[in-house]
Short mmCIF file of C-alpha atoms and ligand atoms in Angstrom, two decimals:
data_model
loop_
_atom_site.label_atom_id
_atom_site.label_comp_id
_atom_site.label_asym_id
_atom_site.label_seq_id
_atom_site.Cartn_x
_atom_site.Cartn_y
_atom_site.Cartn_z
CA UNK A 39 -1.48 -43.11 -2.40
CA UNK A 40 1.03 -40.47 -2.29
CA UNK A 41 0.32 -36.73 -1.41
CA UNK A 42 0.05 -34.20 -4.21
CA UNK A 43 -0.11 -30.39 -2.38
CA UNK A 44 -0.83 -27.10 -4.24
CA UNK A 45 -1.46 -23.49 -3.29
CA UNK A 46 -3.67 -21.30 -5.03
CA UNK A 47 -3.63 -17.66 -4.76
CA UNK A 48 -6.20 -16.76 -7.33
CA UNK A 49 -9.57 -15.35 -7.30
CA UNK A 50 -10.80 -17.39 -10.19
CA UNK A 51 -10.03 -20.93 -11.52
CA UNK A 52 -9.14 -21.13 -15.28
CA UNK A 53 -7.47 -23.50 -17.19
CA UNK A 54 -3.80 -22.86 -16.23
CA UNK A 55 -5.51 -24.04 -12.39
CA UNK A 56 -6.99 -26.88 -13.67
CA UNK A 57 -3.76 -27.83 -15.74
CA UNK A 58 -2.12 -27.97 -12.70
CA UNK A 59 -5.07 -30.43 -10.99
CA UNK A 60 -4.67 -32.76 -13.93
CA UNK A 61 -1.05 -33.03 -13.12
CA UNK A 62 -1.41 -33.18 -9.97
CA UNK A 63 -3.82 -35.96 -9.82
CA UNK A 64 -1.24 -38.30 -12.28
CA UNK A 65 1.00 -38.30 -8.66
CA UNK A 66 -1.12 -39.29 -5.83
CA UNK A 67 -4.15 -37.49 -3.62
CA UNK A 68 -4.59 -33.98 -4.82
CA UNK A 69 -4.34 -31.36 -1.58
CA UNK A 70 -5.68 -27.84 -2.36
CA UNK A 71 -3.79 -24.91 0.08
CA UNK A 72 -6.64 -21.76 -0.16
CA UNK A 73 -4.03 -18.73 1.14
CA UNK A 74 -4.76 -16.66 3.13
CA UNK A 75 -6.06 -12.92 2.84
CA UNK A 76 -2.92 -11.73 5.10
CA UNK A 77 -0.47 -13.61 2.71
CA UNK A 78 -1.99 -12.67 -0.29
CA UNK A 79 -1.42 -9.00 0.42
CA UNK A 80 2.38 -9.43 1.30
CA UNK A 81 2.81 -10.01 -2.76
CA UNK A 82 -0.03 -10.57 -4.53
CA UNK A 83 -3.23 -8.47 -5.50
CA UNK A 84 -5.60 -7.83 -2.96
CA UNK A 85 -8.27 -10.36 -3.30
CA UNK A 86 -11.48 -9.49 -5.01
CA UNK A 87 -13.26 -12.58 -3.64
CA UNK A 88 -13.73 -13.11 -0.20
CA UNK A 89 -11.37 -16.16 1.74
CA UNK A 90 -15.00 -18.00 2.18
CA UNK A 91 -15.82 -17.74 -0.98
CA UNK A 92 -12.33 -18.93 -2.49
CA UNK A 93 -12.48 -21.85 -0.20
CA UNK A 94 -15.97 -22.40 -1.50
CA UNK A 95 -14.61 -22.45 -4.92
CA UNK A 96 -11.54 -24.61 -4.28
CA UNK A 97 -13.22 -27.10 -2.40
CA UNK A 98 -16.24 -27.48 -5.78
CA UNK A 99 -13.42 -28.40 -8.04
CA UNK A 100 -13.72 -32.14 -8.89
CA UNK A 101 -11.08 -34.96 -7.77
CA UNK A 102 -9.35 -33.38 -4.62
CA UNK A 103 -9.10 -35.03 -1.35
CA UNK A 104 -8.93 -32.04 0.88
CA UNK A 105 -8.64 -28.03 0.98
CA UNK A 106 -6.25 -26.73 3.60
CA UNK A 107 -5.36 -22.92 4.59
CA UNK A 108 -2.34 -22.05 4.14
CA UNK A 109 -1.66 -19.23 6.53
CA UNK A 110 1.60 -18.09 4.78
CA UNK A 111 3.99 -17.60 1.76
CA UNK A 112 6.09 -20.14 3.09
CA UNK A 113 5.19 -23.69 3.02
CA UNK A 114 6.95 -24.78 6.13
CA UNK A 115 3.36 -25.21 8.09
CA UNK A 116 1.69 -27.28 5.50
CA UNK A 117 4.71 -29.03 4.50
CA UNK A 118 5.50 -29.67 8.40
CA UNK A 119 1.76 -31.08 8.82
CA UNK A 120 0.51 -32.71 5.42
CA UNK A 121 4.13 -34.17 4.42
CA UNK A 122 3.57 -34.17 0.90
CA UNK A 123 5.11 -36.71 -1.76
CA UNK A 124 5.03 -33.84 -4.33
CA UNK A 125 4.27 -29.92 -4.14
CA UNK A 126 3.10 -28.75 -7.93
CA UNK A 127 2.90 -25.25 -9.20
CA UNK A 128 3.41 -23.14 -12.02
CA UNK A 129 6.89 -22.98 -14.02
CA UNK A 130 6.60 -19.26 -13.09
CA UNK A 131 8.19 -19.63 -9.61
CA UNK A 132 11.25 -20.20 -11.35
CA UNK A 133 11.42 -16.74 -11.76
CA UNK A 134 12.11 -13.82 -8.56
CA UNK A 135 10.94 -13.39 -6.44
CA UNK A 136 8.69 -16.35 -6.25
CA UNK A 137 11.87 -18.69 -6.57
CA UNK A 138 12.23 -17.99 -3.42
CA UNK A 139 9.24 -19.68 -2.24
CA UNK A 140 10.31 -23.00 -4.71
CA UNK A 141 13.59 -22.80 -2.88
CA UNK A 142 12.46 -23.31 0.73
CA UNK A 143 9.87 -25.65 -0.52
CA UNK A 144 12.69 -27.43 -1.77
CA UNK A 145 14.55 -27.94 1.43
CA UNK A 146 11.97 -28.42 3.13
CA UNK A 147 10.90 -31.46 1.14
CA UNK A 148 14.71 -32.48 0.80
CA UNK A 149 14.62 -33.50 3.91
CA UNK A 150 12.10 -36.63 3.78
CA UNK A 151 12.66 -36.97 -0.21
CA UNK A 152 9.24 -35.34 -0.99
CA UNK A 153 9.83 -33.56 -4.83
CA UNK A 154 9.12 -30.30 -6.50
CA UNK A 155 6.95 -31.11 -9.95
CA UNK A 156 7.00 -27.78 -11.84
CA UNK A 157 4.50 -27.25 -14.61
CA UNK A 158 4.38 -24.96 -17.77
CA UNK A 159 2.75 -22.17 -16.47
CA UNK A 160 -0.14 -21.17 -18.96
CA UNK A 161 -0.42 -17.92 -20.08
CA UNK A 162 -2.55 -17.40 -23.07
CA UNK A 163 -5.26 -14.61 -24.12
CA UNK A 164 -7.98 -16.11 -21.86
CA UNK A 165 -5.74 -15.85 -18.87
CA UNK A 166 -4.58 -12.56 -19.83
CA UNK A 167 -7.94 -11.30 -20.07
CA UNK A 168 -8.95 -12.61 -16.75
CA UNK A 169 -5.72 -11.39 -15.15
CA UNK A 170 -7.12 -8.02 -16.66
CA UNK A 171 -10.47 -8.19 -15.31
CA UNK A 172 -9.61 -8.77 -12.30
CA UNK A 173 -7.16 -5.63 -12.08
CA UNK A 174 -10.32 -3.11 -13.69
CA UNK A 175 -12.41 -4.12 -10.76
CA UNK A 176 -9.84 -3.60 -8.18
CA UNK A 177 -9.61 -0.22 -9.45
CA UNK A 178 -13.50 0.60 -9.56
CA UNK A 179 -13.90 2.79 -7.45
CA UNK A 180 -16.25 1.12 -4.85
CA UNK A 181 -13.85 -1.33 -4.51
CA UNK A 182 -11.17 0.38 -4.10
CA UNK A 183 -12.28 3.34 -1.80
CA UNK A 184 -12.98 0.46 0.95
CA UNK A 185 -9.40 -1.45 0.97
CA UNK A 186 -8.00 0.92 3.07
CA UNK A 187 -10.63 -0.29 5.90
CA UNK A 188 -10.06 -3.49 4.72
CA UNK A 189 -5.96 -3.39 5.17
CA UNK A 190 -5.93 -1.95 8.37
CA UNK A 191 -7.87 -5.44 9.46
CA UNK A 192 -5.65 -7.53 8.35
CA UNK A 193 -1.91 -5.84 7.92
CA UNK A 194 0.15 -5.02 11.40
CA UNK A 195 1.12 -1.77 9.53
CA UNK A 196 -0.39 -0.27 6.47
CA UNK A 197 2.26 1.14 4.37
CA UNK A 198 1.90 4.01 2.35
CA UNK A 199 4.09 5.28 -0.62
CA UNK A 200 4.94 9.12 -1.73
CA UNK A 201 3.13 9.01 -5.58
CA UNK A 202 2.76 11.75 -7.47
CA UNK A 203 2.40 10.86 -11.18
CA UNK A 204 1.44 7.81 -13.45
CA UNK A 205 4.50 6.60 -13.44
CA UNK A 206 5.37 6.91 -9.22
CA UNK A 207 1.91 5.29 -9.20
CA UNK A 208 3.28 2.01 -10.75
CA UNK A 209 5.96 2.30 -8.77
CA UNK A 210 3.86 2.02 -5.73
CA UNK A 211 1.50 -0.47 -7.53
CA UNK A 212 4.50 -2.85 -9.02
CA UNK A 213 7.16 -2.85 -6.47
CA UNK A 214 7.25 -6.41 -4.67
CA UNK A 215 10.78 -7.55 -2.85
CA UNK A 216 11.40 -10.81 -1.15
CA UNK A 217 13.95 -10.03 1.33
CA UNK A 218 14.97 -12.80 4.09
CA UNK A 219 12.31 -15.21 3.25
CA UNK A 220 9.49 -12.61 3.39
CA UNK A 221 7.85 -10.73 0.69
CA UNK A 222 6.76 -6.97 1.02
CA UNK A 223 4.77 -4.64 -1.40
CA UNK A 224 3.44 -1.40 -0.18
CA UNK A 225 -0.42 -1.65 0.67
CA UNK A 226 -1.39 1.98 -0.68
CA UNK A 227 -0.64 5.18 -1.97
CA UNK A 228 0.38 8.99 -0.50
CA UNK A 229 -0.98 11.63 -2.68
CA UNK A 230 1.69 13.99 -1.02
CA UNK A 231 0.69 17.71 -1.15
CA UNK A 232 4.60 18.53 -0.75
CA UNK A 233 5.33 16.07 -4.06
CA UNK A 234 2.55 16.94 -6.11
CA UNK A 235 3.30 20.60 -5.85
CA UNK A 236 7.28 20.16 -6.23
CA UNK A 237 6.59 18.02 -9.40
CA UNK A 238 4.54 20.73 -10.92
CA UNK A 239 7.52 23.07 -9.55
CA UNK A 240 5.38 24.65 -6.97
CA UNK A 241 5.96 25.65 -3.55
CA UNK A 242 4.05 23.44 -0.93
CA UNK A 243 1.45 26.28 0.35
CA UNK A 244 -1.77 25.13 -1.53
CA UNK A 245 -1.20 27.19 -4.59
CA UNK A 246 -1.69 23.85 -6.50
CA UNK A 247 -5.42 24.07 -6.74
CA UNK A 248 -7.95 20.93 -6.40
CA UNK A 249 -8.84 20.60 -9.89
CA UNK A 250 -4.74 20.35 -10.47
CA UNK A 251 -4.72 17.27 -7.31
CA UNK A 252 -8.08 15.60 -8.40
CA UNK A 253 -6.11 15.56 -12.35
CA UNK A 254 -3.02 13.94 -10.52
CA UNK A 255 -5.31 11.09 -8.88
CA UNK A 256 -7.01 10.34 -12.19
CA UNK A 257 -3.09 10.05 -13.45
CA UNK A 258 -2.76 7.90 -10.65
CA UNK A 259 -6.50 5.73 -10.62
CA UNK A 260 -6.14 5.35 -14.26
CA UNK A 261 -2.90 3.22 -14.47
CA UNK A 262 -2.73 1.51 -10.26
CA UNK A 263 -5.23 -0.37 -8.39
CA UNK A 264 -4.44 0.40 -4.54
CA UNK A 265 -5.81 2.47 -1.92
CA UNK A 266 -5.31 6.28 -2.03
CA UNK A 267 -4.30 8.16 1.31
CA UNK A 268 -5.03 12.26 0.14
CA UNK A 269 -2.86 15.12 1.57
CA UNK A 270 -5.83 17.25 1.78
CA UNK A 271 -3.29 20.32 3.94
CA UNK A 272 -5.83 22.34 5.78
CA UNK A 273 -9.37 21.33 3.64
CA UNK A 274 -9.97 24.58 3.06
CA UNK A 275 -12.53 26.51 4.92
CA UNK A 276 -15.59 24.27 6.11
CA UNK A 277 -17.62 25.22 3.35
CA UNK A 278 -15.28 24.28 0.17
CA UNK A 279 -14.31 21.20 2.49
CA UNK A 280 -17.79 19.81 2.29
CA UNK A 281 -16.88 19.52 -1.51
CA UNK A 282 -13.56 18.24 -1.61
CA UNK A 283 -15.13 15.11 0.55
CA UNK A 284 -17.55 14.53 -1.97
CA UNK A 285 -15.49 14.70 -4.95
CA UNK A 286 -12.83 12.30 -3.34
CA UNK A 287 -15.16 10.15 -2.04
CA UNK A 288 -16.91 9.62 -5.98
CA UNK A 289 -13.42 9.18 -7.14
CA UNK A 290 -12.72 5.90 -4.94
CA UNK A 291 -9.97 7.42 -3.00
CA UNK A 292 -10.01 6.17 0.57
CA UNK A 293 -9.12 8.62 2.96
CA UNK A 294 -8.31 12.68 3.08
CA UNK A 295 -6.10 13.56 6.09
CA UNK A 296 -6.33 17.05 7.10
CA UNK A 297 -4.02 19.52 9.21
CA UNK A 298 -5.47 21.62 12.08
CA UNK A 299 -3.73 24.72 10.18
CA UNK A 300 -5.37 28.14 9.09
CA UNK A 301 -4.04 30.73 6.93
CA UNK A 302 -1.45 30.28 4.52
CA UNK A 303 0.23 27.01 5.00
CA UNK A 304 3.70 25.78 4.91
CA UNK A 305 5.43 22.66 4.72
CA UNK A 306 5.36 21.28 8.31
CA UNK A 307 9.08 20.32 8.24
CA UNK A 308 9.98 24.18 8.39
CA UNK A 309 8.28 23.80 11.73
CA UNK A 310 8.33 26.99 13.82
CA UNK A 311 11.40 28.93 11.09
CA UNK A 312 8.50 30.13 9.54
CA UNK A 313 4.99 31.61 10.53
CA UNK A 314 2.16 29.15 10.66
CA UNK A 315 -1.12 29.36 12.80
CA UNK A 316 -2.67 26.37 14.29
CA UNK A 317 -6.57 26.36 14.06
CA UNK A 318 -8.43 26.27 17.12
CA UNK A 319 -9.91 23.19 19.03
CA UNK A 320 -13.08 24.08 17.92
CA UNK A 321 -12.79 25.25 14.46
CA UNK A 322 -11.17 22.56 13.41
CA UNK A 323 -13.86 20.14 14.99
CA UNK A 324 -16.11 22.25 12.62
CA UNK A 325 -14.45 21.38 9.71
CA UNK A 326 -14.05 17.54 10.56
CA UNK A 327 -18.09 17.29 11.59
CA UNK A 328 -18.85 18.98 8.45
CA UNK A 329 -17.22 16.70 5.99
CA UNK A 330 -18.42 13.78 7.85
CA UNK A 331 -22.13 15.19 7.16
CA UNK A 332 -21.76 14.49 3.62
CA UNK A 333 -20.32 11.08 3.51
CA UNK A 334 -22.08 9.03 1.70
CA UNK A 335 -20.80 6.04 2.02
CA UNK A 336 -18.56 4.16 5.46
CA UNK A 337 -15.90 3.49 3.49
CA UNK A 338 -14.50 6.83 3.30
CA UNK A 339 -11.90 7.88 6.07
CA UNK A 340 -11.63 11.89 7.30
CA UNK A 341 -8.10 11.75 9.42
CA UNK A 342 -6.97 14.13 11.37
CA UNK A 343 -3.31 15.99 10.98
CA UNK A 344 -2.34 17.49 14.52
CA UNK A 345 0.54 19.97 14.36
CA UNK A 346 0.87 20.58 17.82
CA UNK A 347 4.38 18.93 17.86
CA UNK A 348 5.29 20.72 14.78
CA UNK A 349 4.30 24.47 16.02
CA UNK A 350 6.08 23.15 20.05
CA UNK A 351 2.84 23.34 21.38
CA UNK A 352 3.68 20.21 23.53
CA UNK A 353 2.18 16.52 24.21
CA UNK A 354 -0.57 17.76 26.22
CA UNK A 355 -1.90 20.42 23.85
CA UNK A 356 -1.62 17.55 20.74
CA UNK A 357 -3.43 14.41 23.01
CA UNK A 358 -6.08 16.92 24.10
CA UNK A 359 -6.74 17.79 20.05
CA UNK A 360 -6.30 14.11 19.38
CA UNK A 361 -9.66 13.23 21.31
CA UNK A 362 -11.27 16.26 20.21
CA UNK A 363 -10.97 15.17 16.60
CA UNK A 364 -12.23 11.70 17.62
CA UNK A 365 -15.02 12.89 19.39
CA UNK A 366 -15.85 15.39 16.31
CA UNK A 367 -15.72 12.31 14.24
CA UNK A 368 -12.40 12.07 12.87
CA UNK A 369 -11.74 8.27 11.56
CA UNK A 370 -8.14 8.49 12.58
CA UNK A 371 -5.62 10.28 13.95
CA UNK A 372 -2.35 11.38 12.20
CA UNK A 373 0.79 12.68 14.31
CA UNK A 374 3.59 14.56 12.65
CA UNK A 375 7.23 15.50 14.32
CA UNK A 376 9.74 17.22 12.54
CA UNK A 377 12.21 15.58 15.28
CA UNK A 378 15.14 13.38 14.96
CA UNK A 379 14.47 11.16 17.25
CA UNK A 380 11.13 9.11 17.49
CA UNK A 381 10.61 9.64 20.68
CA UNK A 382 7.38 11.96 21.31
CA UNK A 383 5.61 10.23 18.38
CA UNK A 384 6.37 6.93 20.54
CA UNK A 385 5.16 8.85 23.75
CA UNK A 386 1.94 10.39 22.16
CA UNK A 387 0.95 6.81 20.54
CA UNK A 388 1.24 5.62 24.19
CA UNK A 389 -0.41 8.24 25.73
CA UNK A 390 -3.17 8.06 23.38
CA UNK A 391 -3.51 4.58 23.19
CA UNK A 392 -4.38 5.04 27.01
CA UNK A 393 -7.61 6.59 26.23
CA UNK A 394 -8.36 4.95 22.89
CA UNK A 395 -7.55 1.38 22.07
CA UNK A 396 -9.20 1.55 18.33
CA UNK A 397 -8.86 4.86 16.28
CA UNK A 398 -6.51 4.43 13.92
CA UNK A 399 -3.12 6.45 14.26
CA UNK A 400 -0.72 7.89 11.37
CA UNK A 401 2.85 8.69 10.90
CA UNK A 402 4.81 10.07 8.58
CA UNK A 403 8.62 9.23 9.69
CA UNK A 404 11.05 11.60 7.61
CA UNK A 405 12.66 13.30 9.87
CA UNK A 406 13.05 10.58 12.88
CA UNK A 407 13.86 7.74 9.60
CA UNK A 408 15.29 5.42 11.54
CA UNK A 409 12.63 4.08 13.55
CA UNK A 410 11.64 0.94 12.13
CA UNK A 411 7.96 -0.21 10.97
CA UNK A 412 7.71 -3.14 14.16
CA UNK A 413 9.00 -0.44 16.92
CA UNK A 414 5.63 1.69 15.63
CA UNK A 415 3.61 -1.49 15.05
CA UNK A 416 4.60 -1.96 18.94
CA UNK A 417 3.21 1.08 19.83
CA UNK A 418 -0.26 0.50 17.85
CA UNK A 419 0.54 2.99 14.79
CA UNK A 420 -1.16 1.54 12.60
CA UNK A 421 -0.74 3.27 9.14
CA UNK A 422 3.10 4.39 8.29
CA UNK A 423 3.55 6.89 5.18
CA UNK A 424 6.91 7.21 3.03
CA UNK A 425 5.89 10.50 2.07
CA UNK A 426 8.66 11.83 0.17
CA UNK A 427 11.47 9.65 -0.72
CA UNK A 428 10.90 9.04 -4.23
CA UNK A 429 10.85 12.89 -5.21
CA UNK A 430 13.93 13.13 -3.11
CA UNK A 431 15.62 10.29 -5.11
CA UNK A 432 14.87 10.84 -8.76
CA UNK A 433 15.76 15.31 -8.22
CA UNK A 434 19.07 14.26 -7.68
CA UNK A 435 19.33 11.61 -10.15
CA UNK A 436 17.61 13.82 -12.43
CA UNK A 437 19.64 16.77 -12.07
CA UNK A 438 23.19 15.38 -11.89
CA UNK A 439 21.76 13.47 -15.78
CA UNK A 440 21.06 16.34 -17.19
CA UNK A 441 24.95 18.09 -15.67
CA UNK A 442 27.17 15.15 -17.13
CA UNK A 443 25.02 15.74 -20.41
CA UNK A 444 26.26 19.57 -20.37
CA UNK A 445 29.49 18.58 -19.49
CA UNK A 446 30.33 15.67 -22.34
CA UNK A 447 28.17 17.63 -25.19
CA UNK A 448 26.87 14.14 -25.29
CA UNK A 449 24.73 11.72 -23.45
CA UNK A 450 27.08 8.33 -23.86
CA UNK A 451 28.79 8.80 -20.58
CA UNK A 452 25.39 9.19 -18.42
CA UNK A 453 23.89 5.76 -19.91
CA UNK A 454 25.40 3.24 -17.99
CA UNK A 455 23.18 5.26 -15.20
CA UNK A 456 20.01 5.02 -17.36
CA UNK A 457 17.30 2.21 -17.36
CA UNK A 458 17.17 0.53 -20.86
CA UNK A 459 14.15 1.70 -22.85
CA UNK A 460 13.05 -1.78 -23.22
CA UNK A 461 12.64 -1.93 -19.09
CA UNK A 462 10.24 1.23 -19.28
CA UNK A 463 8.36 0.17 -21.46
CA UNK A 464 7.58 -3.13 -19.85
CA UNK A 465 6.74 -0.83 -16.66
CA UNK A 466 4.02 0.43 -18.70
CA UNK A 467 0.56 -1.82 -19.42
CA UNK A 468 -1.11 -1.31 -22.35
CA UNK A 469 -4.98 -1.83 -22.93
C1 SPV B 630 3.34 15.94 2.38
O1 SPV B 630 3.92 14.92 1.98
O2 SPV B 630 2.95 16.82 1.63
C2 SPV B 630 3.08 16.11 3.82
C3 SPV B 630 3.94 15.45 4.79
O3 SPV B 630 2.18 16.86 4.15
S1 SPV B 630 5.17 16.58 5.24
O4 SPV B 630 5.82 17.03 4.02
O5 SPV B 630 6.06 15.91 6.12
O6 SPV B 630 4.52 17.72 5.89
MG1 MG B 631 1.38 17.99 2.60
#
């Protein structure tokens, strides 16, 4: 009999799945791929059902010979191994990026005559709904406040995207790229102090209050389903700390990271050009053990900001905080440099690494840009954030609009510049 091969990537089988079995079993022996967790991520959502339990599911469908893992996007492994007749899927990897995927499984089978069957992908209410469902839960809030824990086991570098708003939200949540065969998403969200401010047109110095930051990540909750990172800047004093935990904690975000700053706070990319004053060893401890008191729950992450190579206080001064912040409980470790060059975040990631094999370390990598996400995968960062670059593309985009506009006395000349209506709207879900 010949070889029928299919991959789902799906959480639940409905009747567009089961289409595609009755197909499948008109050609030959019907193969089920199960992928996995780590190749899910790369492009799809992030799986509400465990990997057992979806191979459990796949392999209680009636009338397949065999369930198989497929370990990535690519079908080169399976196709290399099973040597299917036919590969069947959905009409909808005609479309990008997925065509991409039909293409190499296309060559590949071009070379023993093996053949593509594509059928009409089904899309009715009933799938709608479920495709709906599934998106509410991953945005409940005891789901989602754990996926950061759950990324950083299976991605070699969770990435992290500047939001601000609703609509940089979906930005975060929508954007998917295939680029040289692989596919890339962003795994969860920045809820940048600096961007939340400058979008309200506030200075970065914690003048935006909490109630105005815990509004912006219901903006953000209501309409995306990934992982929150919070720019919590100092915390506060220990005792309004205590709260903010709590409150971010109920909402489902995932971690707050915190800077070891007192006072009034800047921006740490003005570095030492203006006055800032680091907290104490100590103090700051304080403040870490005391929001880890009110947890409730282990999925919750309280990182750790050092600004020792921001304020020039040297590698020593920032390792020596580094294990102090671990040892007062810290779940990770964030390192910021205002530097050009990566090279002390690199040396401090070693350095650290020496001592600690496991806590989790953070980087923010605007200034030194063009160090690249597998140079810090290589030395064990573990959780890169993007943390301004879409404020600092749509200002100037925004303002030169709004100049050729003054200039013409009309706004023809500035549309060619302009997404159509009809593509922002499609951005947007509706209930
Ligand atoms: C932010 O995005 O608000 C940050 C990172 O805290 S930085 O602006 O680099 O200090
Ligand atoms: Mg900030």
């Amino acid at each position: 009999m010949p070889i029928v091969y299919t991959c789902f990537s799906t959480d639940v089988i409905h009747e567009g799945h089961l289409n595609i079995l009755k197909v499948a079993a008109e050609y030959g022996d019907v193969y089920v791929g199960v992928l996995s967790d780590e190749a899910t991520v790369r492009y799809n959502k992030f799986p509400t059902v465990s990997f057992e339990d979806r191979m459990r599911m796949v392999e209680a469908l009636p009338g397949i010979k065999g369930v198989l893992i497929q370990k990535d996007i690519l079908y080169d492994e399976i196709v290399n191994t099973l040597r299917p007749d036919y590969v069947i899927h959905g009409d909808n990897w005609l479309m990008e990026p997925l065509s991409h995927i039909r293409d190499n499984v296309v060559s590949l089978l071009s070379e023993y005559g093996g053949k593509v069957i594509d059928v009409p992908y089904t899309f009715n209410e009933n799938v709608r709904k479920i495709d709906k469902r599934i998106n509410e839960k991953l945005a409940m809030p005891e789901f989602r406040r754990k996926r950061l824990k759950q990324l950083l086991k299976i991605r070699p570098i969770v990435k992290s995207l500047e939001v601000h708003s609703g609509l940089t939200g979906l930005i975060a949540e929508k954007t998917v790229i295939e680029h040289d065969g692989c596919f890339d998403q962003f795994d969860s969200m920045w809820l940048s102090s600096l961007c939340d401010s400058t979008a309200k047109g506030k200075p970065d110095i914690e003048v935006v209050d909490m109630t105005s930051r815990f509004r912006t990540i219901d903006d953000i909750m209501e309409v995306t389903t990934k992982p929150i990172i919070f720019d919590g800047d100092t915390g506060g004093i220990p005792e309004h700390f205590v709260y903010i935990v709590r409150s971010l904690e109920r909402m489902g975000v995932s971690a707050v990271i915190i800077e070891d700053k007192v006072g009034l706070k800047k921006n740490s990319l003005f570095g030492t050009e203006v006055d800032q004053t680091q907290d104490t060893i100590e103090g700051f401890c304080e403040k870490i053990r005391a929001g880890k008191a009110v947890q409730l729950t282990d999925d919750f992450m309280i990182i750790a900001r050092i600004e020792s190579l921001i304020l020039e206080r040297g590698m020593d001064d920032a390792l020596e905080r580094a294990h102090a912040y671990v040892g007062a409980g810290a779940d990770g470790i964030m390192i910021h440099s205002r530097r050009k060059s990566p090279d002390e975040i690199l040396e401090f990631c070693d350095r650290f690494r020496e001592k600690d094999e496991t806590t989790p370390i953070v980087v923010v990598p605007t200034s030194y840009n063009s160090v690249t996400e597998e140079e810090l995968a290589d030395h064990k960062v573990n959780i890169v954030i993007y943390a301004n670059q879409l404020t600092r593309s749509a200002f100037p985009a925004m303002s030169e609009t709004a100049k050729e506009i003054l200039r013409h006395h009309r706004a023809l000349e500035v549309d060619s510049r302009l997404m159509p209506i009809k593509d922002i709207i499609s951005l947007i879900d509706e209930l």
